[in-house]
Amino acid sequence: MTTMPDRPQPGFFADEMTERVFASVVALAAEVSILRERVAQLEQAQGIAPAGDDPARAAEDFVADVFGHLARPLPQM
Amino acid sequence: MNARTGNEPVAAVTLDGDTAAYQRFIGQMRKLWAGPLYRRLRDEAKELGDGAGFETRLQALPTHQFFGWFEYNLQNMKYSSRRGIAAAVETHREKLEQELARPLSQGRLTENPDLAAPDYYQENDFHQHPGGLGGDAIAAVVYREGAGAAAGVVGKAGLHNRFAKAALGDRKPKRVLDIGCGFGRSTQAFADLGPDVEAVGIDLSASCVRLSAQIAEERPEGSNTRYIQADGAEVPLPDGSFDVVTSTMLLHEMPPEAIRQLISESYRLLAPGGVAVHLDFLPPDDAFLTALYHGHSDRNAEPFMHTLAGMDLDGDHRAAGFSAVEISSFAEDDAPRGETWRLPWTIIKAIK
């Protein structure tokens, strides 16, 4: 069985450092997204924020804010 | 019939808050990947021109590098990270094993502990499912939860019912065999075609047929389904005993020789005039989409997508004895085409 831990991790970027940095950025963003949900729940529990905010919508906005630029063409130099 | 309370599904898994938030994040990242990032890549690919070396030029694009990174790593994170589906299901193991072992109605489930799984099945963790579906008692629950999590494809609402209706049109089968039934959603979709239908789901995975049987046991509409642990290449059922033999997302998990065995076995199992119909993925006639198809094969631990694409499925069906063979694209939903990355769904249909 070639399971995930055994299989060589494929590389996608032209250099290893970019690979590592981008993995770190995404992992960090995932943690921030989790913490944002925790904060939103606490604020709702304390009556600071309106109840019923959609966490999926909040995650969508967060991802678009942080990573959306990847999908836009690079400015011409 | 098992006694259950409320509307909790069989072998239910409740994600803790952080895991649910993590999976939501992955799901939104996948939407970015399949939508805006895909469209940017598509537009850049148009500038590359056709001809030799297209795939190499495509892979050199920075956007393609991000696209590939997202495709591989988001699936990996969804299943195998600290807050992945596998870890979340593992925390429920004791409860799940008990629920999957509950008594069932007579004939609902036939297990075969002596079944020898083929090598190809044991040697790969398909679609990055950690450990595959074969050995672990709760693997089917991981599969089901993974299918529904983080914008997964398999869990897409209505896919199986849509395929069952598209596959058979006005035909009203009474006996359906679903090979590689997974957690039984495809089997149930064919069983739902009419009150007289009897559907049998088979799978190599004991965990899958157990979960399928337990789900069927709980639902009134599951009364006309039963499940057998078996290999589609050698089904322990009589000749001519089905009107329809089907599979959903199975062929691309099998090497060509195993597919040819399945085709021959389907012919044996069908009554005269019966239909073999499979839903799977074949590359469209488009260099860019074909490159993404093969890239998906590499990036998602689907090695046999490559070989499936090279097969003569029409010829293989005819060689097994089938008369009419039809291969056509399948619309899994009503979304406009071309604006999001999608698997190239294809129906392969043959008449005995």
mmCIF file of C-alpha atoms in Angstrom, chain B residues 155-307:
data_model
loop_
_atom_site.group_PDB
_atom_site.id
_atom_site.type_symbol
_atom_site.label_atom_id
_atom_site.label_comp_id
_atom_site.label_asym_id
_atom_site.label_seq_id
_atom_site.Cartn_x
_atom_site.Cartn_y
_atom_site.Cartn_z
ATOM 1 C CA GLY B 155 -21.412 14.130 -2.340
ATOM 2 C CA LYS B 156 -22.961 16.477 -4.836
ATOM 3 C CA ALA B 157 -26.690 16.383 -4.256
ATOM 4 C CA GLY B 158 -28.637 14.518 -6.871
ATOM 5 C CA LEU B 159 -25.690 13.255 -8.928
ATOM 6 C CA HIS B 160 -26.578 9.580 -8.576
ATOM 7 C CA ASN B 161 -30.298 10.008 -9.204
ATOM 8 C CA ARG B 162 -29.538 12.151 -12.202
ATOM 9 C CA PHE B 163 -27.238 9.469 -13.608
ATOM 10 C CA ALA B 164 -29.705 6.636 -12.963
ATOM 11 C CA LYS B 165 -32.411 8.485 -14.879
ATOM 12 C CA ALA B 166 -30.088 9.534 -17.701
ATOM 13 C CA ALA B 167 -28.656 6.038 -17.975
ATOM 14 C CA LEU B 168 -31.928 4.234 -18.514
ATOM 15 C CA GLY B 169 -34.340 6.741 -20.003
ATOM 16 C CA ASP B 170 -37.727 5.052 -20.340
ATOM 17 C CA ARG B 171 -36.449 1.592 -19.444
ATOM 18 C CA LYS B 172 -38.008 0.113 -16.319
ATOM 19 C CA PRO B 173 -35.592 -2.473 -14.974
ATOM 20 C CA LYS B 174 -36.517 -4.907 -12.241
ATOM 21 C CA ARG B 175 -33.093 -6.258 -11.341
ATOM 22 C CA VAL B 176 -30.052 -3.981 -11.061
ATOM 23 C CA LEU B 177 -26.487 -4.846 -10.099
ATOM 24 C CA ASP B 178 -24.316 -1.925 -8.948
ATOM 25 C CA ILE B 179 -20.622 -2.824 -9.015
ATOM 26 C CA GLY B 180 -18.333 -0.868 -6.682
ATOM 27 C CA CYS B 181 -21.283 0.493 -4.739
ATOM 28 C CA GLY B 182 -19.259 2.441 -2.169
ATOM 29 C CA PHE B 183 -21.554 3.520 0.627
ATOM 30 C CA GLY B 184 -24.661 2.623 -1.374
ATOM 31 C CA ARG B 185 -25.812 5.961 -2.715
ATOM 32 C CA SER B 186 -25.555 4.800 -6.332
ATOM 33 C CA THR B 187 -27.360 1.531 -5.559
ATOM 34 C CA GLN B 188 -30.181 3.387 -3.863
ATOM 35 C CA ALA B 189 -30.507 5.755 -6.831
ATOM 36 C CA PHE B 190 -31.256 2.811 -9.130
ATOM 37 C CA ALA B 191 -33.546 1.224 -6.534
ATOM 38 C CA ASP B 192 -35.483 4.505 -6.470
ATOM 39 C CA LEU B 193 -36.371 4.170 -10.163
ATOM 40 C CA GLY B 194 -39.504 2.235 -9.302
ATOM 41 C CA PRO B 195 -41.272 0.221 -6.629
ATOM 42 C CA ASP B 196 -40.570 -3.055 -8.438
ATOM 43 C CA VAL B 197 -36.825 -2.588 -8.702
ATOM 44 C CA GLU B 198 -34.523 -4.840 -6.739
ATOM 45 C CA ALA B 199 -30.979 -3.502 -6.562
ATOM 46 C CA VAL B 200 -27.884 -5.379 -5.460
ATOM 47 C CA GLY B 201 -24.742 -3.456 -4.562
ATOM 48 C CA ILE B 202 -21.366 -5.178 -4.497
ATOM 49 C CA ASP B 203 -18.020 -3.864 -3.349
ATOM 50 C CA LEU B 204 -14.629 -5.303 -2.461
ATOM 51 C CA SER B 205 -14.695 -3.329 0.775
ATOM 52 C CA ALA B 206 -16.377 -5.032 3.728
ATOM 53 C CA SER B 207 -16.668 -1.641 5.358
ATOM 54 C CA CYS B 208 -18.553 -0.238 2.366
ATOM 55 C CA VAL B 209 -21.096 -3.047 2.070
ATOM 56 C CA ARG B 210 -21.645 -2.974 5.828
ATOM 57 C CA LEU B 211 -22.319 0.744 5.851
ATOM 58 C CA SER B 212 -24.543 0.457 2.770
ATOM 59 C CA ALA B 213 -26.560 -2.323 4.378
ATOM 60 C CA GLN B 214 -26.941 -0.441 7.647
ATOM 61 C CA ILE B 215 -28.138 2.667 5.808
ATOM 62 C CA ALA B 216 -30.614 0.597 3.784
ATOM 63 C CA GLU B 217 -31.865 -1.084 6.944
ATOM 64 C CA GLU B 218 -32.801 2.265 8.416
ATOM 65 C CA ARG B 219 -34.784 3.619 5.499
ATOM 66 C CA PRO B 220 -38.111 2.445 4.090
ATOM 67 C CA GLU B 221 -36.811 3.080 0.579
ATOM 68 C CA GLY B 222 -33.878 0.798 1.279
ATOM 69 C CA SER B 223 -36.076 -2.274 1.540
ATOM 70 C CA ASN B 224 -35.427 -3.317 -2.065
ATOM 71 C CA THR B 225 -31.639 -3.248 -1.800
ATOM 72 C CA ARG B 226 -29.117 -5.805 -0.616
ATOM 73 C CA TYR B 227 -25.332 -5.844 -0.515
ATOM 74 C CA ILE B 228 -22.623 -8.403 -1.188
ATOM 75 C CA GLN B 229 -18.888 -8.194 -0.621
ATOM 76 C CA ALA B 230 -17.560 -9.305 -3.996
ATOM 77 C CA ASP B 231 -15.244 -8.480 -6.883
ATOM 78 C CA GLY B 232 -16.872 -7.164 -10.048
ATOM 79 C CA ALA B 233 -14.580 -9.433 -12.043
ATOM 80 C CA GLU B 234 -16.100 -12.545 -10.433
ATOM 81 C CA VAL B 235 -19.601 -12.016 -9.093
ATOM 82 C CA PRO B 236 -21.140 -14.945 -7.167
ATOM 83 C CA LEU B 237 -24.525 -14.657 -8.895
ATOM 84 C CA PRO B 238 -26.155 -16.648 -11.738
ATOM 85 C CA ASP B 239 -25.976 -15.943 -15.479
ATOM 86 C CA GLY B 240 -28.645 -13.637 -16.866
ATOM 87 C CA SER B 241 -29.889 -12.523 -13.477
ATOM 88 C CA PHE B 242 -29.965 -8.738 -14.091
ATOM 89 C CA ASP B 243 -31.593 -6.243 -16.448
ATOM 90 C CA VAL B 244 -28.983 -3.593 -15.662
ATOM 91 C CA VAL B 245 -25.359 -3.790 -14.575
ATOM 92 C CA THR B 246 -23.930 -0.443 -13.590
ATOM 93 C CA SER B 247 -21.023 1.290 -11.911
ATOM 94 C CA THR B 248 -20.365 4.852 -10.830
ATOM 95 C CA MET B 249 -16.841 6.266 -10.697
ATOM 96 C CA LEU B 250 -15.354 2.777 -10.647
ATOM 97 C CA LEU B 251 -13.664 2.121 -14.000
ATOM 98 C CA HIS B 252 -11.010 4.798 -13.492
ATOM 99 C CA GLU B 253 -9.910 2.962 -10.337
ATOM 100 C CA MET B 254 -9.131 -0.219 -12.302
ATOM 101 C CA PRO B 255 -6.370 -1.318 -14.682
ATOM 102 C CA PRO B 256 -7.444 -2.244 -18.228
ATOM 103 C CA GLU B 257 -7.356 -6.019 -17.731
ATOM 104 C CA ALA B 258 -9.630 -5.763 -14.685
ATOM 105 C CA ILE B 259 -12.035 -3.550 -16.655
ATOM 106 C CA ARG B 260 -12.160 -6.121 -19.450
ATOM 107 C CA GLN B 261 -12.954 -8.832 -16.886
ATOM 108 C CA LEU B 262 -15.719 -6.633 -15.475
ATOM 109 C CA ILE B 263 -17.143 -6.108 -18.974
ATOM 110 C CA SER B 264 -17.169 -9.885 -19.633
ATOM 111 C CA GLU B 265 -18.716 -10.575 -16.257
ATOM 112 C CA SER B 266 -21.374 -7.934 -16.911
ATOM 113 C CA TYR B 267 -22.270 -9.663 -20.174
ATOM 114 C CA ARG B 268 -22.632 -12.982 -18.362
ATOM 115 C CA LEU B 269 -24.801 -11.478 -15.623
ATOM 116 C CA LEU B 270 -27.170 -9.613 -17.958
ATOM 117 C CA ALA B 271 -30.327 -11.109 -19.396
ATOM 118 C CA PRO B 272 -30.724 -10.761 -23.201
ATOM 119 C CA GLY B 273 -31.507 -7.126 -23.992
ATOM 120 C CA GLY B 274 -30.002 -5.999 -20.695
ATOM 121 C CA VAL B 275 -27.948 -2.824 -20.317
ATOM 122 C CA ALA B 276 -24.461 -2.274 -18.974
ATOM 123 C CA VAL B 277 -24.048 1.380 -18.101
ATOM 124 C CA HIS B 278 -21.136 3.056 -16.358
ATOM 125 C CA LEU B 279 -20.544 6.628 -15.228
ATOM 126 C CA ASP B 280 -16.900 7.606 -15.345
ATOM 127 C CA PHE B 281 -14.375 10.091 -16.695
ATOM 128 C CA LEU B 282 -12.842 10.268 -20.174
ATOM 129 C CA PRO B 283 -10.811 13.161 -21.560
ATOM 130 C CA PRO B 284 -12.721 15.446 -23.921
ATOM 131 C CA ASP B 285 -11.431 16.422 -27.359
ATOM 132 C CA ASP B 286 -9.570 19.464 -26.079
ATOM 133 C CA ALA B 287 -5.824 19.721 -25.419
ATOM 134 C CA PHE B 288 -6.213 21.931 -22.337
ATOM 135 C CA LEU B 289 -8.911 19.809 -20.681
ATOM 136 C CA THR B 290 -7.070 16.619 -21.582
ATOM 137 C CA ALA B 291 -3.940 17.979 -19.883
ATOM 138 C CA LEU B 292 -5.978 18.737 -16.756
ATOM 139 C CA TYR B 293 -7.503 15.231 -16.900
ATOM 140 C CA HIS B 294 -4.055 13.619 -16.887
ATOM 141 C CA GLY B 295 -2.848 16.111 -14.295
ATOM 142 C CA HIS B 296 -5.751 15.122 -12.056
ATOM 143 C CA SER B 297 -4.761 11.490 -12.506
ATOM 144 C CA ASP B 298 -1.264 12.273 -11.238
ATOM 145 C CA ARG B 299 -2.242 14.709 -8.529
ATOM 146 C CA ASN B 300 -5.168 12.826 -7.045
ATOM 147 C CA ALA B 301 -3.665 9.322 -6.845
ATOM 148 C CA GLU B 302 -5.807 8.065 -9.719
ATOM 149 C CA PRO B 303 -3.214 6.174 -11.785
ATOM 150 C CA PHE B 304 -5.739 4.295 -13.884
ATOM 151 C CA MET B 305 -7.343 7.416 -15.309
ATOM 152 C CA HIS B 306 -4.355 7.429 -17.676
ATOM 153 C CA THR B 307 -4.962 3.870 -18.841
#
